[in-house]
mmCIF file of C-alpha atoms and ligand atoms in Angstrom:
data_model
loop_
_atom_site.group_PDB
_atom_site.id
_atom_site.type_symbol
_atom_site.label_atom_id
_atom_site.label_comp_id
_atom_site.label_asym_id
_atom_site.label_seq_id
_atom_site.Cartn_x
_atom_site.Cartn_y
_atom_site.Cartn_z
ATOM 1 C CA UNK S 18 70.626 53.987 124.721
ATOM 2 C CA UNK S 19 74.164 53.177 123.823
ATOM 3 C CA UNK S 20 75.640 56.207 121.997
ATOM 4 C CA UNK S 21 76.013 53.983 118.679
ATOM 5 C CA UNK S 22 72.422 53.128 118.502
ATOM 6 C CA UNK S 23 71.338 57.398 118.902
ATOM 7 C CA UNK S 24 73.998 58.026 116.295
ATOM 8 C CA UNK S 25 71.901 55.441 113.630
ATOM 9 C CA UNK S 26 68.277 57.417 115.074
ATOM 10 C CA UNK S 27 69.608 60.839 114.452
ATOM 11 C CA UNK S 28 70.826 59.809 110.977
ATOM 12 C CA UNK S 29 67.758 57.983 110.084
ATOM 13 C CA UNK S 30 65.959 61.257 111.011
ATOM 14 C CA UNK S 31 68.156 63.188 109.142
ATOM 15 C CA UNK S 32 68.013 60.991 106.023
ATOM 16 C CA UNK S 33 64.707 60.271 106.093
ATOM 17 C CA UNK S 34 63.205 62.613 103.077
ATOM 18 C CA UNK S 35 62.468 59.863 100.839
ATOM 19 C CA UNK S 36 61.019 61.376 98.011
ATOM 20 C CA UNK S 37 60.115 59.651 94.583
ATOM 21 C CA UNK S 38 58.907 61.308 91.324
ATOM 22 C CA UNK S 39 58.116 58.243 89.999
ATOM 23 C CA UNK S 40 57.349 58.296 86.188
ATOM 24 C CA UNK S 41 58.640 61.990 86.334
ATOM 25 C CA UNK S 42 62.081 60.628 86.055
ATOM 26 C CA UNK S 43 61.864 59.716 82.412
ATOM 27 C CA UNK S 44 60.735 63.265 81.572
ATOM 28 C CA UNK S 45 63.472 66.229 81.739
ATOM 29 C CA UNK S 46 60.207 68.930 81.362
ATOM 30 C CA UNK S 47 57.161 68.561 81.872
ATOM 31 C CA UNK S 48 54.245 70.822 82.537
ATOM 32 C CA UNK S 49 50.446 71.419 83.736
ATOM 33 C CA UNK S 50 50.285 74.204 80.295
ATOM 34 C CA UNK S 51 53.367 74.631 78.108
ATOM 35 C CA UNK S 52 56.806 73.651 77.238
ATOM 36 C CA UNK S 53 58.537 76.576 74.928
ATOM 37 C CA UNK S 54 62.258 76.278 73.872
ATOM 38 C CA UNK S 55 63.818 78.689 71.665
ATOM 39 C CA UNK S 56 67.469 77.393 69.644
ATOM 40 C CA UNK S 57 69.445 74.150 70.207
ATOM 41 C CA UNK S 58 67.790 72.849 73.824
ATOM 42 C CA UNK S 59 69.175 69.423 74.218
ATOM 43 C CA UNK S 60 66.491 67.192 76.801
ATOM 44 C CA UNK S 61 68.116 63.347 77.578
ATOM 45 C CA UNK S 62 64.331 62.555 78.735
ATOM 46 C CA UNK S 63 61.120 63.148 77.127
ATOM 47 C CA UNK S 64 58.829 66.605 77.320
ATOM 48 C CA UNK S 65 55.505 66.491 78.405
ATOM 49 C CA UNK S 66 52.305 68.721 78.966
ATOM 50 C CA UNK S 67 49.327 67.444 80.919
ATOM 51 C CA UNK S 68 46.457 69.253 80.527
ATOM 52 C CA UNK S 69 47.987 71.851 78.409
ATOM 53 C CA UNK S 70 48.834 70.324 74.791
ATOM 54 C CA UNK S 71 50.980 73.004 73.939
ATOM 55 C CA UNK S 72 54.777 72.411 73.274
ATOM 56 C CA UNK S 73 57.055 74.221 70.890
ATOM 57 C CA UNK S 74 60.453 74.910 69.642
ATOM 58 C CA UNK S 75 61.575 70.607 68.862
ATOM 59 C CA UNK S 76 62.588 70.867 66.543
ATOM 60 C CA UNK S 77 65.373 72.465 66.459
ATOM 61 C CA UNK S 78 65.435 71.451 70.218
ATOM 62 C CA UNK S 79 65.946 67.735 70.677
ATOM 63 C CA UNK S 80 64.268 65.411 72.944
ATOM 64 C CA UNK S 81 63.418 61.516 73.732
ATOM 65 C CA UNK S 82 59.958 62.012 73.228
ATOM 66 C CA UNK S 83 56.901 65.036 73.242
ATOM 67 C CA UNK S 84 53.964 63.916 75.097
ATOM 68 C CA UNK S 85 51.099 66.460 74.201
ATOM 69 C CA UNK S 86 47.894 65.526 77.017
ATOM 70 C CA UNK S 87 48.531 61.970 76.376
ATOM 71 C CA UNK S 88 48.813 59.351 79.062
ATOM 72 C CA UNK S 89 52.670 59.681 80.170
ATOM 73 C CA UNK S 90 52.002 63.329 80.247
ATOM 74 C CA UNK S 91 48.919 63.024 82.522
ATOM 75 C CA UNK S 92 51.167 60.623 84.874
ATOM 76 C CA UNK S 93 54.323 62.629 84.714
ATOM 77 C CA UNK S 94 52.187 65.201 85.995
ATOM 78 C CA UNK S 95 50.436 63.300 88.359
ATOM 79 C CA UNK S 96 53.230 61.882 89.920
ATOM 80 C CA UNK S 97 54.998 65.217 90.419
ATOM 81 C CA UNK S 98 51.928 66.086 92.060
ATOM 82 C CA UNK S 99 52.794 63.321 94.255
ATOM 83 C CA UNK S 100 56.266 64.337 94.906
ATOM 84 C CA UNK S 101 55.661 67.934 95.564
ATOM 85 C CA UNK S 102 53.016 67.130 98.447
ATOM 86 C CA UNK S 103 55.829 64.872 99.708
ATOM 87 C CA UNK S 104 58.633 67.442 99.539
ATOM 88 C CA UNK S 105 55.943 70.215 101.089
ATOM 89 C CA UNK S 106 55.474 68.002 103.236
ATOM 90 C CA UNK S 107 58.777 66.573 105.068
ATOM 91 C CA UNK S 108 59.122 67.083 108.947
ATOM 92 C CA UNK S 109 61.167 68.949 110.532
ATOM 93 C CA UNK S 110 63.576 70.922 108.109
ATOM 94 C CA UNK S 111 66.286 72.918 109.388
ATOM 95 C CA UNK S 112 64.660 76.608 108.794
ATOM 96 C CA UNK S 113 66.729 78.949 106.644
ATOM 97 C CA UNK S 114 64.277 81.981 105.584
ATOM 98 C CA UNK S 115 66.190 85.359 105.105
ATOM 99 C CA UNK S 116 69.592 83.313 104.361
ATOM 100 C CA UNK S 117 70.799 83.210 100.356
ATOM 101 C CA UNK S 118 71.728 79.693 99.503
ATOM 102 C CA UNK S 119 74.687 81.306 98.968
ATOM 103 C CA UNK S 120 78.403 78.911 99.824
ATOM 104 C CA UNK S 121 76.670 76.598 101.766
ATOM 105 C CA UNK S 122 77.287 73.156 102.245
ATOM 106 C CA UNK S 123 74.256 70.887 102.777
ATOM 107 C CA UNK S 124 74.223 67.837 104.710
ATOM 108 C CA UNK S 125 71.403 65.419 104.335
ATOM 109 C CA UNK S 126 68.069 66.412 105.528
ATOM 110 C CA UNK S 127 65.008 68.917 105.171
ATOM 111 C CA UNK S 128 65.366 72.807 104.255
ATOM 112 C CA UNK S 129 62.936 75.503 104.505
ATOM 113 C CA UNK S 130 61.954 78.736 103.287
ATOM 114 C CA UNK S 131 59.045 80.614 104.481
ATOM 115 C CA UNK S 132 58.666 82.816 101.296
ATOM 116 C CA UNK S 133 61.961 82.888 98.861
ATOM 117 C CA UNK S 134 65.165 81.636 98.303
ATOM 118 C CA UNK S 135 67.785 82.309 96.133
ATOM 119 C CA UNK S 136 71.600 81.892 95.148
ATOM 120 C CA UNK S 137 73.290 84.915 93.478
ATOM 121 C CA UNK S 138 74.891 85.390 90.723
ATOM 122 C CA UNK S 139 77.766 83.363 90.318
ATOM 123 C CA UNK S 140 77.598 81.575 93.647
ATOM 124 C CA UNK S 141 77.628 77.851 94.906
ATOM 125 C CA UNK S 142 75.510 75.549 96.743
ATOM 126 C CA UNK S 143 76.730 71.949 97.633
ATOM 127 C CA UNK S 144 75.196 69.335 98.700
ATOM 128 C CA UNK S 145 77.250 66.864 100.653
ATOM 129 C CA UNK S 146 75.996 63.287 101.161
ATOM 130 C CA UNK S 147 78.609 62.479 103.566
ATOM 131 C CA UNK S 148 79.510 59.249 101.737
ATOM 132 C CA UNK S 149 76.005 57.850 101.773
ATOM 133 C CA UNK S 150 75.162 57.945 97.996
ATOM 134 C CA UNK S 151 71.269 56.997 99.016
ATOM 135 C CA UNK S 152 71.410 60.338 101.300
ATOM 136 C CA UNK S 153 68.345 62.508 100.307
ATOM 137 C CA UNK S 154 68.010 66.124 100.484
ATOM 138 C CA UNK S 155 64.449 68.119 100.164
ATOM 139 C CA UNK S 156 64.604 72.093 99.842
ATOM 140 C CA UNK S 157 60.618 74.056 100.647
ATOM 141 C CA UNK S 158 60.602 77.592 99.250
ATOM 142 C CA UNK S 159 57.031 78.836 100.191
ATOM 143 C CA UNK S 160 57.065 81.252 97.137
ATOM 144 C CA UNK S 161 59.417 81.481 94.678
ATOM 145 C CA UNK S 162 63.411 80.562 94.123
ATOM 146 C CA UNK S 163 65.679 82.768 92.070
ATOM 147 C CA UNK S 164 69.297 80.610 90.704
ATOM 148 C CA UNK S 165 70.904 83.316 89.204
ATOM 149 C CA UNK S 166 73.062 83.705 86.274
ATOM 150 C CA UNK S 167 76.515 81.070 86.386
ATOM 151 C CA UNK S 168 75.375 80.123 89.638
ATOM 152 C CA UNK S 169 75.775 76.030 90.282
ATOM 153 C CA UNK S 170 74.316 73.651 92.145
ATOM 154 C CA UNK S 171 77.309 70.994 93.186
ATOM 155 C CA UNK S 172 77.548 67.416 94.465
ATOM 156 C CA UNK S 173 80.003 65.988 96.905
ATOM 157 C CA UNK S 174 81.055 62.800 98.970
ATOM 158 C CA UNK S 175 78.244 60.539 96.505
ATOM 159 C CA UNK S 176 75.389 62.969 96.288
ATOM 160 C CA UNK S 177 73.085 62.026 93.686
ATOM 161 C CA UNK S 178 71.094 65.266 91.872
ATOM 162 C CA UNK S 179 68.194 62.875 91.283
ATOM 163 C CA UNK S 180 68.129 62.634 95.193
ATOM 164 C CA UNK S 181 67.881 66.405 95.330
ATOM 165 C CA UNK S 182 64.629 67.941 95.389
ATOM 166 C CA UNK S 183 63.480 71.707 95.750
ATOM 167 C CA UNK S 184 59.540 72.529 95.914
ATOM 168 C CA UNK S 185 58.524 75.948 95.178
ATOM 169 C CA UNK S 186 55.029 77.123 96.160
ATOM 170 C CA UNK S 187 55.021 80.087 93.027
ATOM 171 C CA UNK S 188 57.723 79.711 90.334
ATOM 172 C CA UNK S 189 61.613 79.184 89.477
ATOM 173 C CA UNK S 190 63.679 81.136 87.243
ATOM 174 C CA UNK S 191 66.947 79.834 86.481
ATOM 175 C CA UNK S 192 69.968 82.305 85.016
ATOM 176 C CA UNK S 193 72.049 82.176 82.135
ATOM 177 C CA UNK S 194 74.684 79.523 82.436
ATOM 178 C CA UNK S 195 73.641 78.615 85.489
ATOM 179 C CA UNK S 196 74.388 74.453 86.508
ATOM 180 C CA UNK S 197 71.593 72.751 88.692
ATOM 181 C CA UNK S 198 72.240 69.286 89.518
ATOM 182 C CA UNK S 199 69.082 68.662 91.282
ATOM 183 C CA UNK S 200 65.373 67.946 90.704
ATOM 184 C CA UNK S 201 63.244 71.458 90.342
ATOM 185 C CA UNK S 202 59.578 71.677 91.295
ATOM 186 C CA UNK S 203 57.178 74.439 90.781
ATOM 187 C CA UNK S 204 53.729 74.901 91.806
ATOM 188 C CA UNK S 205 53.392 77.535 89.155
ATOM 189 C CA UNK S 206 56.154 78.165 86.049
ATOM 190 C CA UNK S 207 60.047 77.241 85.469
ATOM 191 C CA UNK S 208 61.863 79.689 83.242
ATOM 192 C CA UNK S 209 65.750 79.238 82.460
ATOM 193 C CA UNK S 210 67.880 81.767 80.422
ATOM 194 C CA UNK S 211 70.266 81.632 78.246
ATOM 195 C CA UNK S 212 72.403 78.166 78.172
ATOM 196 C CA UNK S 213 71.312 77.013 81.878
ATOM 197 C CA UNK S 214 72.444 72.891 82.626
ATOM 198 C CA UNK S 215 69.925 70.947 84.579
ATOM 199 C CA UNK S 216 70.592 67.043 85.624
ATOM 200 C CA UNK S 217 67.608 65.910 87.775
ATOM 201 C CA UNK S 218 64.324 67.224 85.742
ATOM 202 C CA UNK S 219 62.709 70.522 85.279
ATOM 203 C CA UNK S 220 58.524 70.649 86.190
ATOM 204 C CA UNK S 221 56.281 73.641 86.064
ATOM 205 C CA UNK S 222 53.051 71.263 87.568
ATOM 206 C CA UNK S 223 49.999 74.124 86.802
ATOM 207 C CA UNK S 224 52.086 76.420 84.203
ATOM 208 C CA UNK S 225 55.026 76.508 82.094
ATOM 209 C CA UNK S 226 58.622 75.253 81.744
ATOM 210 C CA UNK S 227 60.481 77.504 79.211
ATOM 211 C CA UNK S 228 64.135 76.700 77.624
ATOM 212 C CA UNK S 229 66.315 78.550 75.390
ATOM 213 C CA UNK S 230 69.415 76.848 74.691
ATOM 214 C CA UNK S 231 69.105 74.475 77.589
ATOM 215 C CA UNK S 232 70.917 71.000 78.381
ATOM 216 C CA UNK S 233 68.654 68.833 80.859
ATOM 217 C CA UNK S 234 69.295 65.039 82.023
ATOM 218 C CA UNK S 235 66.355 63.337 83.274
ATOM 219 C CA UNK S 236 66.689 60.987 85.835
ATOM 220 C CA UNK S 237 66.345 57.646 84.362
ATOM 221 C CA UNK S 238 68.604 58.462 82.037
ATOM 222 C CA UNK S 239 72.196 57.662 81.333
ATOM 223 C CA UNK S 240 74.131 60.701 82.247
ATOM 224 C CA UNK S 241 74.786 62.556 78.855
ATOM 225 C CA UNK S 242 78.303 64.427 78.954
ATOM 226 C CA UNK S 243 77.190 68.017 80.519
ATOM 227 C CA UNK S 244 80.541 69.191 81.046
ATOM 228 C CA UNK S 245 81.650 71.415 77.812
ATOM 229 C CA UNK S 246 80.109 74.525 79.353
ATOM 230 C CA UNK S 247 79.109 74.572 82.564
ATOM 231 C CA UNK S 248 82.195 73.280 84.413
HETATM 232 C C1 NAG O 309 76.864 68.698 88.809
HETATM 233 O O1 NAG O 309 77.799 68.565 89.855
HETATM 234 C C2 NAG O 309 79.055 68.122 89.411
HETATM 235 C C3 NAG O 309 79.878 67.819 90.649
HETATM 236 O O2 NAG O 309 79.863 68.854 91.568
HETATM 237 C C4 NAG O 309 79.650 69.183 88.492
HETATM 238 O O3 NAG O 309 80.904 68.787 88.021
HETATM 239 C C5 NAG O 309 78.716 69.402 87.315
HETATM 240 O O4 NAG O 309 79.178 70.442 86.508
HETATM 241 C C6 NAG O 309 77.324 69.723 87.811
HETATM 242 N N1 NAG O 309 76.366 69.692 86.707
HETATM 243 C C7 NAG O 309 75.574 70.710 86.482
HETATM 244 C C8 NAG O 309 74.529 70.492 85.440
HETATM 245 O O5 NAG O 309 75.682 71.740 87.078
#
């Protein structure tokens, strides 16, 4: 094989986590029981809850839309479903149990955790897409993923956050005034502190996403201007 040709195989392998959340991308929450904000959460994307009809605190949080158990909630839910199978699913990630998140610089590709992952207080993750802005990058955490307080999630060389995706087999709890530019899925429950930033959609599929004092871009959404507080 001329060495051109294994260079385009072993990036198509490493690329090749293609991952859509569908009708997910209009939502910035949505969840299988509840979505609870408490103060001045500002969603860019509408809240659903499918089969759960519960959703509180908008007002005074502000949001496209609330979808209690109707039909956008059912497929928002549905097609996170989808997603989270796929992102469970992805071959051959790179395995990373035991090691925080901590500083490191992602390249394109599938990540793994065989229970839990987390990045400590005040630390970074990147995620580089090496100039391809289509790159795609899928995390598995087995059990559950910890973002600690004013830690952020970072883009580089064209990554997108919407092609970001982390699947967590329990739930996610995300710190005060932490930034997470990517898309966050939980088997179970999402709960973010305290002024947390989220571009890329937050989705609890059997339990609850809970805000207080939140800013989350969905997806399909034009990028609302994030950067007062979370630099
Ligand atoms: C997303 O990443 C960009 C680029 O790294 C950064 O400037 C921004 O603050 C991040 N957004 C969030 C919500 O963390």
């Amino acid at each position: 094989m001329h060495p051109n040709t294994l260079t385009m195989v072993l990036l198509f392998v490493s690329n090749s986590a293609a991952i859509s959340i569908g009708s997910a991308s209009n939502f910035g929450a949505c969840a299988g029981q509840t979505v609870t904000s408490t103060g001045n959460t500002v969603i860019v994307g509408s809240v659903g809850t499918s089969p759960g009809t519960s959703i509180t605190g908008f007002p005074p949080g502000q949001a496209t839309s609330l979808n209690r158990a109707n039909f956008a909630a059912r497929r928002c839910i549905a097609d996170i479903s989808t997603a989270y199978a796929a992102c469970k699913g992805a071959l051959a990630p790179v395995m990373l149990t035991g090691q925080p998140l901590d500083g490191k610089v992602l390249s394109p590709g599938t990540y793994s955790y065989a229970t839990t992952a987390a990045l400590n207080p005040g630390a970074t993750l990147t995620f580089d897409a090496r100039g391809i802005s289509t790159a795609e990058f899928a995390i598995q955490v087995g059990t559950s993923l910890d973002l600690f307080s004013n830690s952020k999630i970072l883009l580089t060389n064209g990554a997108r956050a919407c092609n970001v995706i982390f699947c967590a087999g329990s739930s996610v709890v995300i710190g005060t005034n932490a930034g997470v530019n990517a898309t966050i899925v939980a088997y179970t429950s999402i709960s973010v502190a305290n002024e947390a930033a989220n571009r890329g959609g937050l989705y609890g599929i059997n339990g609850a996403v809970t805000l207080i004092n939140n800013r989350i871009n969905s997806c399909s959404q034009p990028l609302l201007d994030l950067s007062v507080s979370i630099g």
